[in-house]
Amino acid sequence: MSYQGNLGIRVWRGYRHASLDRPGFQKQLSQTFIPVTVQWLEPMGLCGYFPALLPELSGLPDELALVIYPSIGAYEEVSHTCPTGRAYGQLHGTLFAFGEGSSHSDFPTVWQDELSPGQSYSLNVSACSWRGQNVSLWVAQYDELDASHLKAWLSQQTRPMIVALEPGYFFCWYVGEVMVPDIKGLRSCFHASAQRVNAFPQGTLSDPGVPIAVGECLDVRLSGVGI
């Protein structure tokens, strides 16, 4: 596999745990999971976190996110060699379902005209920092799809993108001015630009968390941390 650029961009698709209804999932995401992500991991090298809460539609995950480290090696080190990283990994199991056809993540490979289901791809990201940029997420559903139309559209793109074709839906993270894609066979169901929000430092009393509403995409940082 060929990875583009030096950033460790983890591309997340999250389906809520069967024990949680949608309001309960959203509450835990807002009050605990989103703030803890930056509180625990930003001091350890996390350099970008973009969660999005999707509408409750059949076939869609509940949440999509980009989790960005300086390198793939930095991500692996934080995730597997320290208690904080391991605890964060275990926290996923309290909110998300795992197993075939459920929550998963990967590193994008460089797009070279292929679109394998379940694999994310990067386009033009080698010089992109993501944080401090105008980041947006577009999601579209499909019933039957002639991927040639989608590939033709991708081949014309010059902006930084992270894309994936999943069973029944396609998603595209991108940097730059908001676009309105019109691709045969795809029905747009989500489109939002990331709004910058700050999480309180770890240990802050009366911390309400980081509220996220359905249809929102956030650029989450620790309070006081600059671009």
PDB file of C-alpha atoms in Angstrom:
ATOM      1  CA  MET A   1       0.000   0.000   0.000  1.00  0.00           C
ATOM      2  CA  SER A   2       1.130   3.550  -0.678  1.00  0.00           C
ATOM      3  CA  TYR A   3       0.449   6.227   1.946  1.00  0.00           C
ATOM      4  CA  GLN A   4       0.531   9.879   0.892  1.00  0.00           C
ATOM      5  CA  GLY A   5       2.251  12.483   3.026  1.00  0.00           C
ATOM      6  CA  ASN A   6       3.626  12.168   6.535  1.00  0.00           C
ATOM      7  CA  LEU A   7       0.433  12.671   8.551  1.00  0.00           C
ATOM      8  CA  GLY A   8      -1.140   9.739  10.357  1.00  0.00           C
ATOM      9  CA  ILE A   9      -4.761  10.283   9.330  1.00  0.00           C
ATOM     10  CA  ARG A  10      -7.077   7.743  10.913  1.00  0.00           C
ATOM     11  CA  VAL A  11     -10.430   7.574   9.115  1.00  0.00           C
ATOM     12  CA  TRP A  12     -13.229   6.455  11.445  1.00  0.00           C
ATOM     13  CA  ARG A  13     -16.728   5.085  10.774  1.00  0.00           C
ATOM     14  CA  GLY A  14     -18.640   4.591  14.024  1.00  0.00           C
ATOM     15  CA  TYR A  15     -21.860   2.647  14.638  1.00  0.00           C
ATOM     16  CA  ARG A  16     -23.376   3.019  18.100  1.00  0.00           C
ATOM     17  CA  HIS A  17     -23.456   0.160  20.561  1.00  0.00           C
ATOM     18  CA  ALA A  18     -26.713  -1.831  20.671  1.00  0.00           C
ATOM     19  CA  SER A  19     -27.188  -0.887  24.328  1.00  0.00           C
ATOM     20  CA  LEU A  20     -27.511   2.812  23.440  1.00  0.00           C
ATOM     21  CA  ASP A  21     -30.419   4.584  21.787  1.00  0.00           C
ATOM     22  CA  ARG A  22     -29.589   7.592  19.606  1.00  0.00           C
ATOM     23  CA  PRO A  23     -30.147  10.231  22.338  1.00  0.00           C
ATOM     24  CA  GLY A  24     -28.026   8.239  24.784  1.00  0.00           C
ATOM     25  CA  PHE A  25     -25.264   7.820  22.218  1.00  0.00           C
ATOM     26  CA  GLN A  26     -25.296  11.522  21.387  1.00  0.00           C
ATOM     27  CA  LYS A  27     -25.152  12.421  25.091  1.00  0.00           C
ATOM     28  CA  GLN A  28     -22.151  10.194  25.770  1.00  0.00           C
ATOM     29  CA  LEU A  29     -20.431  11.419  22.647  1.00  0.00           C
ATOM     30  CA  SER A  30     -20.882  15.054  23.717  1.00  0.00           C
ATOM     31  CA  GLN A  31     -20.255  14.766  27.436  1.00  0.00           C
ATOM     32  CA  THR A  32     -17.404  12.248  27.432  1.00  0.00           C
ATOM     33  CA  PHE A  33     -15.984  10.850  24.220  1.00  0.00           C
ATOM     34  CA  ILE A  34     -15.357  14.006  22.179  1.00  0.00           C
ATOM     35  CA  PRO A  35     -13.817  16.076  25.003  1.00  0.00           C
ATOM     36  CA  VAL A  36     -11.726  13.159  26.269  1.00  0.00           C
ATOM     37  CA  THR A  37     -10.282  12.633  22.798  1.00  0.00           C
ATOM     38  CA  VAL A  38      -8.506  15.991  22.842  1.00  0.00           C
ATOM     39  CA  GLN A  39      -7.964  16.130  26.623  1.00  0.00           C
ATOM     40  CA  TRP A  40      -6.119  12.821  26.634  1.00  0.00           C
ATOM     41  CA  LEU A  41      -4.530  12.735  23.219  1.00  0.00           C
ATOM     42  CA  GLU A  42      -3.649  16.293  22.206  1.00  0.00           C
ATOM     43  CA  PRO A  43      -0.847  16.489  24.812  1.00  0.00           C
ATOM     44  CA  MET A  44       0.465  13.247  23.291  1.00  0.00           C
ATOM     45  CA  GLY A  45       0.615  14.531  19.728  1.00  0.00           C
ATOM     46  CA  LEU A  46      -2.934  14.585  18.342  1.00  0.00           C
ATOM     47  CA  CYS A  47      -2.924  17.422  15.804  1.00  0.00           C
ATOM     48  CA  GLY A  48      -6.428  17.275  14.354  1.00  0.00           C
ATOM     49  CA  TYR A  49      -9.833  15.896  15.388  1.00  0.00           C
ATOM     50  CA  PHE A  50     -12.960  16.270  13.239  1.00  0.00           C
ATOM     51  CA  PRO A  51     -16.045  14.353  14.447  1.00  0.00           C
ATOM     52  CA  ALA A  52     -19.391  14.511  12.609  1.00  0.00           C
ATOM     53  CA  LEU A  53     -22.796  13.260  13.764  1.00  0.00           C
ATOM     54  CA  LEU A  54     -24.797  11.948  10.814  1.00  0.00           C
ATOM     55  CA  PRO A  55     -28.575  11.815  10.413  1.00  0.00           C
ATOM     56  CA  GLU A  56     -30.184   8.564  11.497  1.00  0.00           C
ATOM     57  CA  LEU A  57     -30.673   6.917   8.109  1.00  0.00           C
ATOM     58  CA  SER A  58     -30.630   3.235   7.249  1.00  0.00           C
ATOM     59  CA  GLY A  59     -27.177   2.042   6.255  1.00  0.00           C
ATOM     60  CA  LEU A  60     -25.281   5.078   7.525  1.00  0.00           C
ATOM     61  CA  PRO A  61     -22.889   5.040  10.480  1.00  0.00           C
ATOM     62  CA  ASP A  62     -23.815   7.252  13.405  1.00  0.00           C
ATOM     63  CA  GLU A  63     -20.511   9.103  13.391  1.00  0.00           C
ATOM     64  CA  LEU A  64     -17.651   9.776  11.015  1.00  0.00           C
ATOM     65  CA  ALA A  65     -14.364  11.315  12.118  1.00  0.00           C
ATOM     66  CA  LEU A  66     -10.823  12.163  11.132  1.00  0.00           C
ATOM     67  CA  VAL A  67      -8.246  11.625  13.883  1.00  0.00           C
ATOM     68  CA  ILE A  68      -4.896  13.088  12.846  1.00  0.00           C
ATOM     69  CA  TYR A  69      -1.397  12.554  14.240  1.00  0.00           C
ATOM     70  CA  PRO A  70       1.958  13.826  12.952  1.00  0.00           C
ATOM     71  CA  SER A  71       2.689  10.354  11.510  1.00  0.00           C
ATOM     72  CA  ILE A  72       1.354   6.813  11.386  1.00  0.00           C
ATOM     73  CA  GLY A  73       4.127   5.850  13.774  1.00  0.00           C
ATOM     74  CA  ALA A  74       2.987   8.468  16.287  1.00  0.00           C
ATOM     75  CA  TYR A  75      -0.563   7.091  16.148  1.00  0.00           C
ATOM     76  CA  GLU A  76       0.657   3.542  16.693  1.00  0.00           C
ATOM     77  CA  GLU A  77       2.875   4.584  19.591  1.00  0.00           C
ATOM     78  CA  VAL A  78       0.119   6.476  21.402  1.00  0.00           C
ATOM     79  CA  SER A  79      -2.457   3.734  20.770  1.00  0.00           C
ATOM     80  CA  HIS A  80      -0.390   0.765  21.873  1.00  0.00           C
ATOM     81  CA  THR A  81       2.527   1.743  24.118  1.00  0.00           C
ATOM     82  CA  CYS A  82       0.994   3.859  26.900  1.00  0.00           C
ATOM     83  CA  PRO A  83      -1.887   3.460  29.387  1.00  0.00           C
ATOM     84  CA  THR A  84      -3.703   6.591  28.185  1.00  0.00           C
ATOM     85  CA  GLY A  85      -3.774   5.384  24.591  1.00  0.00           C
ATOM     86  CA  ARG A  86      -4.902   1.909  25.597  1.00  0.00           C
ATOM     87  CA  ALA A  87      -7.620   3.357  27.831  1.00  0.00           C
ATOM     88  CA  TYR A  88      -8.857   5.512  24.969  1.00  0.00           C
ATOM     89  CA  GLY A  89      -9.055   2.456  22.742  1.00  0.00           C
ATOM     90  CA  GLN A  90     -11.072   0.601  25.366  1.00  0.00           C
ATOM     91  CA  LEU A  91     -13.423   3.587  25.756  1.00  0.00           C
ATOM     92  CA  HIS A  92     -14.634   2.966  22.201  1.00  0.00           C
ATOM     93  CA  GLY A  93     -16.265  -0.261  23.344  1.00  0.00           C
ATOM     94  CA  THR A  94     -18.656   1.615  25.619  1.00  0.00           C
ATOM     95  CA  LEU A  95     -20.141   3.634  22.724  1.00  0.00           C
ATOM     96  CA  PHE A  96     -19.526   1.737  19.520  1.00  0.00           C
ATOM     97  CA  ALA A  97     -20.404  -1.636  18.042  1.00  0.00           C
ATOM     98  CA  PHE A  98     -17.611  -3.714  16.570  1.00  0.00           C
ATOM     99  CA  GLY A  99     -17.572  -6.749  14.337  1.00  0.00           C
ATOM    100  CA  GLU A 100     -18.280  -7.409  10.682  1.00  0.00           C
ATOM    101  CA  GLY A 101     -20.164  -4.554   9.034  1.00  0.00           C
ATOM    102  CA  SER A 102     -19.871  -2.188  11.996  1.00  0.00           C
ATOM    103  CA  SER A 103     -17.368   0.332  13.395  1.00  0.00           C
ATOM    104  CA  HIS A 104     -13.934   0.398  11.801  1.00  0.00           C
ATOM    105  CA  SER A 105     -11.096   2.717  10.850  1.00  0.00           C
ATOM    106  CA  ASP A 106      -8.092   2.734   8.567  1.00  0.00           C
ATOM    107  CA  PHE A 107      -5.307   4.828   7.101  1.00  0.00           C
ATOM    108  CA  PRO A 108      -6.054   6.134   3.589  1.00  0.00           C
ATOM    109  CA  THR A 109      -3.957   4.905   0.707  1.00  0.00           C
ATOM    110  CA  VAL A 110      -3.176   7.034  -2.341  1.00  0.00           C
ATOM    111  CA  TRP A 111      -6.051   6.924  -4.820  1.00  0.00           C
ATOM    112  CA  GLN A 112      -5.019   5.401  -8.144  1.00  0.00           C
ATOM    113  CA  ASP A 113      -8.406   4.918  -9.828  1.00  0.00           C
ATOM    114  CA  GLU A 114      -9.518   2.035  -7.589  1.00  0.00           C
ATOM    115  CA  LEU A 115     -12.381   2.198  -5.080  1.00  0.00           C
ATOM    116  CA  SER A 116     -12.359  -0.938  -2.959  1.00  0.00           C
ATOM    117  CA  PRO A 117     -15.278  -1.023  -0.482  1.00  0.00           C
ATOM    118  CA  GLY A 118     -14.132  -0.391   3.074  1.00  0.00           C
ATOM    119  CA  GLN A 119     -10.824   1.250   2.123  1.00  0.00           C
ATOM    120  CA  SER A 120     -10.281   4.998   2.385  1.00  0.00           C
ATOM    121  CA  TYR A 121      -8.199   6.925  -0.153  1.00  0.00           C
ATOM    122  CA  SER A 122      -6.288  10.193  -0.140  1.00  0.00           C
ATOM    123  CA  LEU A 123      -6.046  12.713  -2.955  1.00  0.00           C
ATOM    124  CA  ASN A 124      -3.672  15.695  -2.963  1.00  0.00           C
ATOM    125  CA  VAL A 125      -3.025  15.606   0.794  1.00  0.00           C
ATOM    126  CA  SER A 126       0.789  15.571   0.928  1.00  0.00           C
ATOM    127  CA  ALA A 127       1.110  19.259   1.866  1.00  0.00           C
ATOM    128  CA  CYS A 128      -2.173  19.614   3.774  1.00  0.00           C
ATOM    129  CA  SER A 129      -2.185  20.207   7.531  1.00  0.00           C
ATOM    130  CA  TRP A 130      -6.035  20.031   7.884  1.00  0.00           C
ATOM    131  CA  ARG A 131      -6.081  21.921  11.193  1.00  0.00           C
ATOM    132  CA  GLY A 132      -6.553  25.602  10.503  1.00  0.00           C
ATOM    133  CA  GLN A 133      -8.082  24.806   7.108  1.00  0.00           C
ATOM    134  CA  ASN A 134     -11.684  24.988   5.911  1.00  0.00           C
ATOM    135  CA  VAL A 135     -12.573  21.287   6.315  1.00  0.00           C
ATOM    136  CA  SER A 136     -15.931  19.892   5.196  1.00  0.00           C
ATOM    137  CA  LEU A 137     -17.591  16.493   5.005  1.00  0.00           C
ATOM    138  CA  TRP A 138     -19.974  15.318   2.292  1.00  0.00           C
ATOM    139  CA  VAL A 139     -21.890  12.029   2.521  1.00  0.00           C
ATOM    140  CA  ALA A 140     -24.117  10.484  -0.139  1.00  0.00           C
ATOM    141  CA  GLN A 141     -26.130   7.280  -0.347  1.00  0.00           C
ATOM    142  CA  TYR A 142     -26.718   5.016  -3.330  1.00  0.00           C
ATOM    143  CA  ASP A 143     -28.772   1.998  -4.324  1.00  0.00           C
ATOM    144  CA  GLU A 144     -26.919   0.899  -7.436  1.00  0.00           C
ATOM    145  CA  LEU A 145     -23.821   2.781  -8.500  1.00  0.00           C
ATOM    146  CA  ASP A 146     -21.800   2.881 -11.691  1.00  0.00           C
ATOM    147  CA  ALA A 147     -18.484   3.814 -10.079  1.00  0.00           C
ATOM    148  CA  SER A 148     -17.107   5.136 -13.361  1.00  0.00           C
ATOM    149  CA  HIS A 149     -18.998   8.425 -12.841  1.00  0.00           C
ATOM    150  CA  LEU A 150     -17.539   8.802  -9.344  1.00  0.00           C
ATOM    151  CA  LYS A 151     -14.022   7.960 -10.533  1.00  0.00           C
ATOM    152  CA  ALA A 152     -14.296  10.498 -13.345  1.00  0.00           C
ATOM    153  CA  TRP A 153     -15.275  13.163 -10.810  1.00  0.00           C
ATOM    154  CA  LEU A 154     -12.408  12.230  -8.489  1.00  0.00           C
ATOM    155  CA  SER A 155      -9.902  12.377 -11.329  1.00  0.00           C
ATOM    156  CA  GLN A 156     -10.783  16.065 -11.841  1.00  0.00           C
ATOM    157  CA  GLN A 157     -10.251  17.093  -8.212  1.00  0.00           C
ATOM    158  CA  THR A 158      -7.257  19.176  -7.142  1.00  0.00           C
ATOM    159  CA  ARG A 159      -8.171  19.912  -3.524  1.00  0.00           C
ATOM    160  CA  PRO A 160      -7.055  17.705  -0.599  1.00  0.00           C
ATOM    161  CA  MET A 161      -9.543  14.880  -0.041  1.00  0.00           C
ATOM    162  CA  ILE A 162     -10.071  11.720   1.977  1.00  0.00           C
ATOM    163  CA  VAL A 163     -12.759   9.506   0.423  1.00  0.00           C
ATOM    164  CA  ALA A 164     -14.258   6.051   0.853  1.00  0.00           C
ATOM    165  CA  LEU A 165     -16.908   4.020  -0.921  1.00  0.00           C
ATOM    166  CA  GLU A 166     -18.798   1.894   1.599  1.00  0.00           C
ATOM    167  CA  PRO A 167     -21.743  -0.460   1.025  1.00  0.00           C
ATOM    168  CA  GLY A 168     -24.671   1.886   0.385  1.00  0.00           C
ATOM    169  CA  TYR A 169     -22.852   5.173   0.934  1.00  0.00           C
ATOM    170  CA  PHE A 170     -19.863   7.299  -0.044  1.00  0.00           C
ATOM    171  CA  PHE A 171     -18.114   9.962   2.010  1.00  0.00           C
ATOM    172  CA  CYS A 172     -15.653  12.701   1.178  1.00  0.00           C
ATOM    173  CA  TRP A 173     -13.634  14.853   3.583  1.00  0.00           C
ATOM    174  CA  TYR A 174     -12.157  17.826   1.763  1.00  0.00           C
ATOM    175  CA  VAL A 175     -10.371  21.144   2.233  1.00  0.00           C
ATOM    176  CA  GLY A 176     -11.384  24.360   0.506  1.00  0.00           C
ATOM    177  CA  GLU A 177     -14.508  26.196  -0.543  1.00  0.00           C
ATOM    178  CA  VAL A 178     -17.792  24.342  -0.057  1.00  0.00           C
ATOM    179  CA  MET A 179     -18.690  22.382  -3.167  1.00  0.00           C
ATOM    180  CA  VAL A 180     -21.960  20.936  -4.407  1.00  0.00           C
ATOM    181  CA  PRO A 181     -21.138  17.615  -6.087  1.00  0.00           C
ATOM    182  CA  ASP A 182     -23.572  16.243  -8.655  1.00  0.00           C
ATOM    183  CA  ILE A 183     -22.580  12.651  -9.391  1.00  0.00           C
ATOM    184  CA  LYS A 184     -24.899  10.241 -11.140  1.00  0.00           C
ATOM    185  CA  GLY A 185     -26.244   7.599  -8.768  1.00  0.00           C
ATOM    186  CA  LEU A 186     -25.381   9.409  -5.523  1.00  0.00           C
ATOM    187  CA  ARG A 187     -27.983  11.077  -3.270  1.00  0.00           C
ATOM    188  CA  SER A 188     -26.561  13.691  -0.937  1.00  0.00           C
ATOM    189  CA  CYS A 189     -27.653  13.174   2.691  1.00  0.00           C
ATOM    190  CA  PHE A 190     -25.083  15.154   4.712  1.00  0.00           C
ATOM    191  CA  HIS A 191     -22.887  18.165   3.998  1.00  0.00           C
ATOM    192  CA  ALA A 192     -21.293  20.301   6.698  1.00  0.00           C
ATOM    193  CA  SER A 193     -18.224  22.429   7.261  1.00  0.00           C
ATOM    194  CA  ALA A 194     -16.283  21.837  10.476  1.00  0.00           C
ATOM    195  CA  GLN A 195     -16.966  24.446  13.138  1.00  0.00           C
ATOM    196  CA  ARG A 196     -14.097  25.162  15.501  1.00  0.00           C
ATOM    197  CA  VAL A 197     -14.913  24.433  19.156  1.00  0.00           C
ATOM    198  CA  ASN A 198     -12.766  24.208  22.278  1.00  0.00           C
ATOM    199  CA  ALA A 199     -12.761  21.547  24.971  1.00  0.00           C
ATOM    200  CA  PHE A 200     -11.850  22.466  28.524  1.00  0.00           C
ATOM    201  CA  PRO A 201      -8.522  21.142  29.850  1.00  0.00           C
ATOM    202  CA  GLN A 202      -8.631  17.793  31.613  1.00  0.00           C
ATOM    203  CA  GLY A 203      -9.614  18.103  35.277  1.00  0.00           C
ATOM    204  CA  THR A 204     -11.816  21.167  34.817  1.00  0.00           C
ATOM    205  CA  LEU A 205     -14.753  21.020  37.223  1.00  0.00           C
ATOM    206  CA  SER A 206     -18.278  21.632  35.916  1.00  0.00           C
ATOM    207  CA  ASP A 207     -17.107  20.697  32.410  1.00  0.00           C
ATOM    208  CA  PRO A 208     -20.193  20.338  30.168  1.00  0.00           C
ATOM    209  CA  GLY A 209     -18.239  18.583  27.435  1.00  0.00           C
ATOM    210  CA  VAL A 210     -18.474  19.443  23.750  1.00  0.00           C
ATOM    211  CA  PRO A 211     -22.063  19.469  22.464  1.00  0.00           C
ATOM    212  CA  ILE A 212     -22.593  18.119  18.963  1.00  0.00           C
ATOM    213  CA  ALA A 213     -25.928  18.176  17.147  1.00  0.00           C
ATOM    214  CA  VAL A 214     -27.138  15.913  14.364  1.00  0.00           C
ATOM    215  CA  GLY A 215     -25.893  17.359  11.098  1.00  0.00           C
ATOM    216  CA  GLU A 216     -22.844  19.019  12.640  1.00  0.00           C
ATOM    217  CA  CYS A 217     -19.158  18.554  11.962  1.00  0.00           C
ATOM    218  CA  LEU A 218     -16.651  19.933  14.490  1.00  0.00           C
ATOM    219  CA  ASP A 219     -12.983  20.894  14.586  1.00  0.00           C
ATOM    220  CA  VAL A 220     -12.246  20.159  18.247  1.00  0.00           C
ATOM    221  CA  ARG A 221      -9.232  21.516  20.135  1.00  0.00           C
ATOM    222  CA  LEU A 222      -8.147  22.057  23.697  1.00  0.00           C
ATOM    223  CA  SER A 223      -9.037  25.503  25.008  1.00  0.00           C
ATOM    224  CA  GLY A 224      -6.159  27.892  24.457  1.00  0.00           C
ATOM    225  CA  VAL A 225      -4.478  25.786  21.736  1.00  0.00           C
ATOM    226  CA  GLY A 226      -3.839  27.762  18.564  1.00  0.00           C
ATOM    227  CA  ILE A 227      -3.766  26.708  14.945  1.00  0.00           C
TER     228      ILE A 227
END
